[in-house]
Structure formats: structure tokens, C-alpha cells
PDB file of C-alpha atoms and ligand atoms in Angstrom:
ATOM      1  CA  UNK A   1       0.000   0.000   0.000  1.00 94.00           C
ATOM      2  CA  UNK A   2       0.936   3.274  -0.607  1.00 97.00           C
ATOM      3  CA  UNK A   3       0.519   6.573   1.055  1.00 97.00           C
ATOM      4  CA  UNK A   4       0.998   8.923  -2.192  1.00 98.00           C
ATOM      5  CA  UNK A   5      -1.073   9.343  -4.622  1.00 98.00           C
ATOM      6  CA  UNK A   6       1.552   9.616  -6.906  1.00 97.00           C
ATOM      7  CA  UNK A   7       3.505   6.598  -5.755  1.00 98.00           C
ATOM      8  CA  UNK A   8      -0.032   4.393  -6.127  1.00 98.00           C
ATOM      9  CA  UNK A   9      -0.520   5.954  -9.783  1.00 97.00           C
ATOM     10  CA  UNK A  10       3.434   5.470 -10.864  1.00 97.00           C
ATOM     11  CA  UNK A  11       3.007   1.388  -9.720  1.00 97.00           C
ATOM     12  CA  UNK A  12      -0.482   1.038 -11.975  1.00 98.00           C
ATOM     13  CA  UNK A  13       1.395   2.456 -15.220  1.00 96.00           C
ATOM     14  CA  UNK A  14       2.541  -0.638 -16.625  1.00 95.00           C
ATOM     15  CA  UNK A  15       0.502  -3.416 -14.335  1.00 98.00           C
ATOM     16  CA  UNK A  16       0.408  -6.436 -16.510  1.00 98.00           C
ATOM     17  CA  UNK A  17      -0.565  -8.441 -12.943  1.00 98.00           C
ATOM     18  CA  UNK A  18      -3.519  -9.991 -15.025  1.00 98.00           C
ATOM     19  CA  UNK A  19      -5.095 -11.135 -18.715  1.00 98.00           C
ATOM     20  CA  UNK A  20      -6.717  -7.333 -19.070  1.00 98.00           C
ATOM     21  CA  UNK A  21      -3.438  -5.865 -19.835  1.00 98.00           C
ATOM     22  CA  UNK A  22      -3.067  -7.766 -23.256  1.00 98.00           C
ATOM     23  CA  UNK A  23      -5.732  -5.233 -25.135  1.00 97.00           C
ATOM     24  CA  UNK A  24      -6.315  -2.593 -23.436  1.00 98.00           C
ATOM     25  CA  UNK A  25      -5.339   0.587 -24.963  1.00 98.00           C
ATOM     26  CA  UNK A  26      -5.286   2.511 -21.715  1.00 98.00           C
ATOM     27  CA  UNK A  27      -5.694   1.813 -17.587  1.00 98.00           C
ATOM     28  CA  UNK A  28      -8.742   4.137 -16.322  1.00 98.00           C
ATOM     29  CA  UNK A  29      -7.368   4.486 -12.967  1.00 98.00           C
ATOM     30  CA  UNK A  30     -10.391   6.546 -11.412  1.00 98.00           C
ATOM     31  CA  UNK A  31     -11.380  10.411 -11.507  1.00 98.00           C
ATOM     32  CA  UNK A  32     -12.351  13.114  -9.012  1.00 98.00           C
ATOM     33  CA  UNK A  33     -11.659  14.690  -5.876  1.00 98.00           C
ATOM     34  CA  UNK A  34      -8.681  13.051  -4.217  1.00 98.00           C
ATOM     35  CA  UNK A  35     -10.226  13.119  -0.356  1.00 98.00           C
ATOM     36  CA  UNK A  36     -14.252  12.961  -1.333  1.00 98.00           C
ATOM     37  CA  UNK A  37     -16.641  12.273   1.250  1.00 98.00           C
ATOM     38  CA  UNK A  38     -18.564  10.168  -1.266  1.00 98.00           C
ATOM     39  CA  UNK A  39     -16.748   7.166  -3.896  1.00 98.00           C
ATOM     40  CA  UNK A  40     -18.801   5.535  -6.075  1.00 98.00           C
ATOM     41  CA  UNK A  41     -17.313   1.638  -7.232  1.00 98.00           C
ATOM     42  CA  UNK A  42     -18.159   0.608 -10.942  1.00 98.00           C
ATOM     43  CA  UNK A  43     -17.228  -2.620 -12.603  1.00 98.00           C
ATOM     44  CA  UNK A  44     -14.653  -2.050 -15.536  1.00 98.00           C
ATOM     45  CA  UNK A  45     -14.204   0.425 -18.286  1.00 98.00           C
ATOM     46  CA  UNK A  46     -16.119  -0.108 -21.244  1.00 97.00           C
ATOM     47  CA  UNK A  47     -15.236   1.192 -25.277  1.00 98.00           C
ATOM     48  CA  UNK A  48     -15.252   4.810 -24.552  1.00 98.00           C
ATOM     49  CA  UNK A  49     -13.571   4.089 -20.991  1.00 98.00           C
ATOM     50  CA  UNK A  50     -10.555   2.073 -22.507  1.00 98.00           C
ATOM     51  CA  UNK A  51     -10.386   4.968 -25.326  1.00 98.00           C
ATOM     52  CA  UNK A  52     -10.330   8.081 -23.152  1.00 98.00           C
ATOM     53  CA  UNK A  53      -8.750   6.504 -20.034  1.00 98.00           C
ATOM     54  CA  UNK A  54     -11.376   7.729 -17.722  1.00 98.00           C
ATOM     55  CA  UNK A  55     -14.231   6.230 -16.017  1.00 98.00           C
ATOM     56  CA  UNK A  56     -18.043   6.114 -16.401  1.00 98.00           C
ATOM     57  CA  UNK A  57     -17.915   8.389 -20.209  1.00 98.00           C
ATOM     58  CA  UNK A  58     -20.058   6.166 -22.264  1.00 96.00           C
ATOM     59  CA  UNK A  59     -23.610   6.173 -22.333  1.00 95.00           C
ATOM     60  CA  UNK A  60     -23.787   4.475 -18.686  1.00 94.00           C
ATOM     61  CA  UNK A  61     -22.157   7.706 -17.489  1.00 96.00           C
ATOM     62  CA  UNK A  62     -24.236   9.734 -19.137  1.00 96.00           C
ATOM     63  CA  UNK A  63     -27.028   8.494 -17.562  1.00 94.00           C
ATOM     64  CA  UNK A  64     -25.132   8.655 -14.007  1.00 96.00           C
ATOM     65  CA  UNK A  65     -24.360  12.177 -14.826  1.00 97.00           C
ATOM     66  CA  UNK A  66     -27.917  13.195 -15.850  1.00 95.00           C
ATOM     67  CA  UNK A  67     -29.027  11.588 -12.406  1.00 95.00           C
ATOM     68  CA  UNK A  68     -26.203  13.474 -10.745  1.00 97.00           C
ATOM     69  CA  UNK A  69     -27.310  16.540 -12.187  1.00 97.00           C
ATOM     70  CA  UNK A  70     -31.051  15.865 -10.927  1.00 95.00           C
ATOM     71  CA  UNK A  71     -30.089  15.400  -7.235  1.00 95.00           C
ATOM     72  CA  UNK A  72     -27.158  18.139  -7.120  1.00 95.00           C
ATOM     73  CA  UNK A  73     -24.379  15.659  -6.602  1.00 96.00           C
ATOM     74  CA  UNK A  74     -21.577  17.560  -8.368  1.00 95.00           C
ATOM     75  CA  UNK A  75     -19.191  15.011  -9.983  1.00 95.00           C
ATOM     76  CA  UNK A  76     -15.854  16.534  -9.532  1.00 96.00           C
ATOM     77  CA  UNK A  77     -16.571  16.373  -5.669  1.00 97.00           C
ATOM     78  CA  UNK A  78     -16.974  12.587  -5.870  1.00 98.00           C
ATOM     79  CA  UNK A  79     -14.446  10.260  -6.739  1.00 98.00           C
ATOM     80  CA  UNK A  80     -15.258   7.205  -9.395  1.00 98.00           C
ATOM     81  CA  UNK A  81     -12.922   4.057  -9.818  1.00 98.00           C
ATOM     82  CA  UNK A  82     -13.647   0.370 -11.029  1.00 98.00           C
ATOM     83  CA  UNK A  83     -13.038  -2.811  -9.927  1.00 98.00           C
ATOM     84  CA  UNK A  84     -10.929  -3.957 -12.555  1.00 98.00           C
ATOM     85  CA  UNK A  85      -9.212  -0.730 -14.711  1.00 98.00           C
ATOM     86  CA  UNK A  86      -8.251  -2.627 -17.914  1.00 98.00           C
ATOM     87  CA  UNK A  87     -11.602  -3.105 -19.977  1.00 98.00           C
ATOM     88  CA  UNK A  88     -12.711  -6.924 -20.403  1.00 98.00           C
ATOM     89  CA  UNK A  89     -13.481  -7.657 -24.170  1.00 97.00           C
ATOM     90  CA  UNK A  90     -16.542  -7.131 -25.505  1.00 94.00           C
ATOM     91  CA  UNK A  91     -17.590  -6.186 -22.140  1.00 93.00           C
ATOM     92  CA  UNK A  92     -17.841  -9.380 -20.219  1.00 96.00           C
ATOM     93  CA  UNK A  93     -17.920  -9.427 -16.062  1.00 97.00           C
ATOM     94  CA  UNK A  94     -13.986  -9.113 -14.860  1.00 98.00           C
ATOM     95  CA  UNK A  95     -13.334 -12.811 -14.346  1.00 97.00           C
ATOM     96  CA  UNK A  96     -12.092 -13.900 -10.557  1.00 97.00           C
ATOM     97  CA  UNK A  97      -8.363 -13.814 -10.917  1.00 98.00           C
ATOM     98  CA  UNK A  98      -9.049 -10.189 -12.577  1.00 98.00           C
ATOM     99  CA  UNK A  99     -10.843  -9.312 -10.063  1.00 98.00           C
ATOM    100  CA  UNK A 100      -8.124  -9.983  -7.225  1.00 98.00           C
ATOM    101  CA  UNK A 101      -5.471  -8.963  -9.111  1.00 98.00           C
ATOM    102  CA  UNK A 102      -6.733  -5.346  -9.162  1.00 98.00           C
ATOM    103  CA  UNK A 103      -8.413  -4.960  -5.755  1.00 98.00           C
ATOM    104  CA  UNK A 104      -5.235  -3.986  -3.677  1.00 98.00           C
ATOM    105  CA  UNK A 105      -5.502  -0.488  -6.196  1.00 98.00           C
ATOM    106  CA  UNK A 106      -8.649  -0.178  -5.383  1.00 98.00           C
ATOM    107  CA  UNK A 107      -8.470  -0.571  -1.738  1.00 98.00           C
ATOM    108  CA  UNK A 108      -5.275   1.420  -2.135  1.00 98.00           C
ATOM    109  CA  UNK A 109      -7.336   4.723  -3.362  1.00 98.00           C
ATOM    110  CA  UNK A 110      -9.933   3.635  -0.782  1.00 98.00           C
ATOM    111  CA  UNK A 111      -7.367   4.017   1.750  1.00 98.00           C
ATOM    112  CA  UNK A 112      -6.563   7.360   0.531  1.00 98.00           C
ATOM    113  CA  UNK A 113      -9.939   9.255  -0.496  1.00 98.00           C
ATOM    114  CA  UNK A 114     -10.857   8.092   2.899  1.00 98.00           C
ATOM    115  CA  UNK A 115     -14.750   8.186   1.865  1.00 98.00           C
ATOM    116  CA  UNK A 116     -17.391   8.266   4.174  1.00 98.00           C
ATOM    117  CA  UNK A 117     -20.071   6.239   1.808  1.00 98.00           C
ATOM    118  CA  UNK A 118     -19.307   4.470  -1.067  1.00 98.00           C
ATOM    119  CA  UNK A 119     -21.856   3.652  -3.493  1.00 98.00           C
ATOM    120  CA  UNK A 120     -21.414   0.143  -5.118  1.00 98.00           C
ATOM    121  CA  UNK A 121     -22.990   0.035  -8.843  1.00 98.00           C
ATOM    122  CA  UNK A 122     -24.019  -3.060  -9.321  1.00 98.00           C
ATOM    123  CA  UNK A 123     -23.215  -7.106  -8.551  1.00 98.00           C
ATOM    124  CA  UNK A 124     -19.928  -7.261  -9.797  1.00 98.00           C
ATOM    125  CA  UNK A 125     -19.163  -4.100  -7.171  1.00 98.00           C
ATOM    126  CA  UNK A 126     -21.347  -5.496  -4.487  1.00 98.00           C
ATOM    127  CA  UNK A 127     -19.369  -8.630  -4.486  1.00 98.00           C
ATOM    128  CA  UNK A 128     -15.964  -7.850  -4.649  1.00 98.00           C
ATOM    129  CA  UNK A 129     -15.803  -5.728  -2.023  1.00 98.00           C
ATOM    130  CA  UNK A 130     -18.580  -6.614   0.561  1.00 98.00           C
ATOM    131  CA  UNK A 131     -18.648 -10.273  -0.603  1.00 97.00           C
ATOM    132  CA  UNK A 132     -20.029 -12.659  -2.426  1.00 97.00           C
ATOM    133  CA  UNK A 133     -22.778 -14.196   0.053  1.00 98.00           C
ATOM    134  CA  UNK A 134     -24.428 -10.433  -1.283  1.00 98.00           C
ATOM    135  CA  UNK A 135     -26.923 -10.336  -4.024  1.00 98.00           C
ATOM    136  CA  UNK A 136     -27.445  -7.001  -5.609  1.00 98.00           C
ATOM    137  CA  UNK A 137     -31.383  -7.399  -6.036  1.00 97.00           C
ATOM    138  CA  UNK A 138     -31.975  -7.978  -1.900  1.00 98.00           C
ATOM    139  CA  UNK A 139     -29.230  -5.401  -0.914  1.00 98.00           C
ATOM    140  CA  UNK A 140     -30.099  -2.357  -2.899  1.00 98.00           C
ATOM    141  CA  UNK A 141     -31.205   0.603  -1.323  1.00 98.00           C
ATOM    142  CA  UNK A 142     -30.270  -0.389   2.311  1.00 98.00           C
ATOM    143  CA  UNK A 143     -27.346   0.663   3.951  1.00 98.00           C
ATOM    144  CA  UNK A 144     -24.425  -0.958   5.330  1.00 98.00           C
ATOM    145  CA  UNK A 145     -21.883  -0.165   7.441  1.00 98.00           C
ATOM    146  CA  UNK A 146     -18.475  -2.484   7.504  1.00 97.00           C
ATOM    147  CA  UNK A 147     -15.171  -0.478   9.105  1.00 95.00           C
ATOM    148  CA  UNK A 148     -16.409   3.011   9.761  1.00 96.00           C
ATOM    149  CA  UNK A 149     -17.442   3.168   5.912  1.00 98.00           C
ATOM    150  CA  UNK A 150     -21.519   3.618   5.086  1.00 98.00           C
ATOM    151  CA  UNK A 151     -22.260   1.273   1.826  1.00 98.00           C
ATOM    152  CA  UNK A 152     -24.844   1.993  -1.062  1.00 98.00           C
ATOM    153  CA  UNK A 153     -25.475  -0.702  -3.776  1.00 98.00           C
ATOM    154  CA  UNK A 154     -27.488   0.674  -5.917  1.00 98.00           C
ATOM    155  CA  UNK A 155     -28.246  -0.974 -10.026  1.00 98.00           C
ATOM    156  CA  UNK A 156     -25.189  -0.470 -12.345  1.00 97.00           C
ATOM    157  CA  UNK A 157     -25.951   2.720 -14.445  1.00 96.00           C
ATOM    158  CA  UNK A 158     -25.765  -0.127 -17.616  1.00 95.00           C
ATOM    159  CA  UNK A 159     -29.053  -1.863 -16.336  1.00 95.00           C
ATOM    160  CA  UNK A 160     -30.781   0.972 -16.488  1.00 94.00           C
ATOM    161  CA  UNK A 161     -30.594   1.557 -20.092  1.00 88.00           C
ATOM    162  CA  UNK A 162     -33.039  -1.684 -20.091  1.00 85.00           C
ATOM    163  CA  UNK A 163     -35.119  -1.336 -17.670  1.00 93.00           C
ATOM    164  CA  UNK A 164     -37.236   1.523 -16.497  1.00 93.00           C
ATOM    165  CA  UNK A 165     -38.007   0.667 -13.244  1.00 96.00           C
ATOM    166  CA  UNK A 166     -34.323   0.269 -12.439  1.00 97.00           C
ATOM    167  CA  UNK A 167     -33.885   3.519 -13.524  1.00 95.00           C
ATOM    168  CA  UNK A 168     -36.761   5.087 -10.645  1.00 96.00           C
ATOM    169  CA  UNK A 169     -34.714   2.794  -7.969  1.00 97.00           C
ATOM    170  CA  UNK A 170     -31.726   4.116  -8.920  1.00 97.00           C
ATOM    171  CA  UNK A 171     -32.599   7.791  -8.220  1.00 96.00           C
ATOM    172  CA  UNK A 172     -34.421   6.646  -5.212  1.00 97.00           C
ATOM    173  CA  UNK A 173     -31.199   5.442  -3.341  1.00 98.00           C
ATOM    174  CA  UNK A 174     -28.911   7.939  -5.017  1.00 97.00           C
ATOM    175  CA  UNK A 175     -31.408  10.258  -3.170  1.00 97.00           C
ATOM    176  CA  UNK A 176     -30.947   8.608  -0.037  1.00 98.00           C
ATOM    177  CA  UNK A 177     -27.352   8.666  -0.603  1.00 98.00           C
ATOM    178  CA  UNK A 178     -27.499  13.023  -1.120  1.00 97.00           C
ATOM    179  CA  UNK A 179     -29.567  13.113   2.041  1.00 97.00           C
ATOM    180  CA  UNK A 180     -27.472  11.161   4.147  1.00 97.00           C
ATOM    181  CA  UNK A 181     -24.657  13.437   2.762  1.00 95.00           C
ATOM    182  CA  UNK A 182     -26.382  16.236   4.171  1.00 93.00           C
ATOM    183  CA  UNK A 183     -26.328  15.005   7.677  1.00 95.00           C
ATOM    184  CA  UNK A 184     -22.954  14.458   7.698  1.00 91.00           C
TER     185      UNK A 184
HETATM  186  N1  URA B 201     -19.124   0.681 -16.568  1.00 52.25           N
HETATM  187  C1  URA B 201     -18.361   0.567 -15.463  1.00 52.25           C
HETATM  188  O1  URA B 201     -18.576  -0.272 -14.612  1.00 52.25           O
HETATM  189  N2  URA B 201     -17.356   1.419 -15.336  1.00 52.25           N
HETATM  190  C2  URA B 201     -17.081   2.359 -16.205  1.00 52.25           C
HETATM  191  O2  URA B 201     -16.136   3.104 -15.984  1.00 52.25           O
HETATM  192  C3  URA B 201     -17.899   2.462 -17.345  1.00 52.25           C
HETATM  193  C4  URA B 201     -18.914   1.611 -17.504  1.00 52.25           C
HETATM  194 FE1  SF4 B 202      -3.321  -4.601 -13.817  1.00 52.25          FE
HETATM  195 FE2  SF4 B 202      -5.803  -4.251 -13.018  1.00 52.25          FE
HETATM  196 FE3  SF4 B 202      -5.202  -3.908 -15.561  1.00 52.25          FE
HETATM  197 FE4  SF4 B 202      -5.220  -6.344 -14.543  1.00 52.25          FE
HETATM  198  S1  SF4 B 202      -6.991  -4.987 -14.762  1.00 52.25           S
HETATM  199  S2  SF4 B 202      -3.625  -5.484 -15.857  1.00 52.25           S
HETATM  200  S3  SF4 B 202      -4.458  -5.976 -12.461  1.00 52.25           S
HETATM  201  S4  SF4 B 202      -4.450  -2.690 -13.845  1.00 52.25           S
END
């Protein structure tokens, strides 16, 4: 672990610790404000992720943004990382060994943004880091607390392209997210 930023972003440049790292075309490391109250935990870049080398700019950030934008939450004062920051092809789940061979980054910038709630966005989130006895259709929308740290999981922004009513419980705990904020 490392307690730079700069020293954590220096040891991810040329990570080749799993499969990912044979086509990507660049690592989306995470964006945003370096010591935000609020994280939010995606699963893996995507096309437009892989291309610009930042998180959540294809049309399932879009859609987060436009939700952001309805409930105030201003996106530079969040930070936004993935569990895996190579992009799987064709957009498959990050595979187990993937998976653990990327977490120590993540838990590295955990360490360091120091969030007070992180929102998980979807199952592949939900698992990884609260485990895998969790099932993201019971433990939406309900808090929980592990380590001093307040957890969200809310839908991935990418299941809400297909489904409306995803889309209503998404805003609903993103809501409850902005309120708790409040209160802190
Ligand atoms: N989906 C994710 O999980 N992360 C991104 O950065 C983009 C899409
Ligand atoms: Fe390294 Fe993570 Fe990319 Fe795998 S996904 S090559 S562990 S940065």
C-alpha cells in the first residue's frame, strides 16, 4: 500500500498483474476529488472508458451524470474508480483472478480518499468488495456499514438503459445517498 497518490498511480502504469493488460489501450485508474466524502465503485471500463482513459464516459455515465445533475451531486466532488481498470473484451464481467489482481488499487485509493459512503454500482461491485454471500437485487437501497465506511449498492448505471423501473430505484437510493450526505 501506498501513502501517495503519486507513488499508487506510478506502480499502476505498466501493471500487466492480469489477462486485461493484453488489449487494453489505456488503464482508467479513477477520476475526481482526491479526499471525497462520497466514492462511487463501478465494474470495468467499457469502449469509450478504454479509449479516453477515464471512467463512467459512455452512455452508462451519461445516464449517471444526468441523475447526478437531478439530485445536485456535483461530480468533480466525488471520486469514481472500477473494480478492474483494464476493460474486459466485448464487455464481459472481470473474471475472478481479474478481479483480485486489481483490488489492492482499489483498496489502495480507498485508503486514501478516505470516503465516508461508497456507493457500489451493481453485482460485480457489491461482491468484490462486501462479498459474495451479497446479491445485488436484496441489498439495494439499504445501507451498510463495515469499518467506519456507510455502503450503497445501488443498479449499475448499464441496467438501467433496459429497464425503467431500475432507472426510478436508482434515483431513489442515489437520493438517499445526497440526504445522508447532508447530515454528515
Ligand atoms: N461501466 C463501469 O462499470 N465502469 C465504467 O467506468 C464504465 C462503464
Ligand atoms: Fe493490472 Fe488491473 Fe489492468 Fe489487470 S486490470 S492489468 S491488475 S491494472
Amino acid at each position: 500500500m501506498y501513502d501517495k497518490w503519486e507513488e499508487l498511480e506510478n506502480s499502476i502504469i505498466n501493471c500487466n498483474k492480469c489477462k486485461l493488460c493484453n488489449k487494453r489501450k489505456n488503464i482508467v485508474f479513477g477520476t475526481g476529488k482526491k479526499d471525497a466524502d462520497l466514492m462511487f465503485i463501478g465494474e470495468g471500463p467499457g469502449a469509450d472508458e478504454d479509449i479516453q482513459g477515464i471512467p463512467f464516459v459512455g452512455k452508462a455515465g451519461k445516464l449517471m451524470n444526468m441523475a447526478f445533475d437531478g439530485l445536485g451531486i456535483n461530480r468533480d466532488e466525488v471520486y469514481i474508480a472500477n473494480i478492474v481498470k483494464c476493460r474486459p473484451p466485448g464487455n464481459r464481467n472481470p473474471e475472478e483472478d481479474e478481479a483480485e489482481a486489481c483490488l489492492n488499487y482499489l483498496r489502495n485509493q480507498v485508503m486514501l480518499v478516505k470516503p465516508k459512503i461508497i456507493v457500489l454500482l451493481g453485482s460485480v461491485a457489491l461482491k468484490n468488495i462486501l462479498g459474495k454471500e451479497y446479491g445485488i437485487t436484496g441489498a439495494r437501497g439499504n445501507w451498510i456499514e463495515k469499518k467506519g465506511i456507510l455502503y450503497m449498492p445501488t443498479w449499475h448505471p448499464a441496467a438501467l438503459l433496459r429497464d425503467e423501473n431500475k432507472k426510478i430505484e436508482f434515483w431513489k437510493d442515489l437520493k438517499l445517498v445526497k440526504e445522508k450526505m447532508q447530515t454528515m
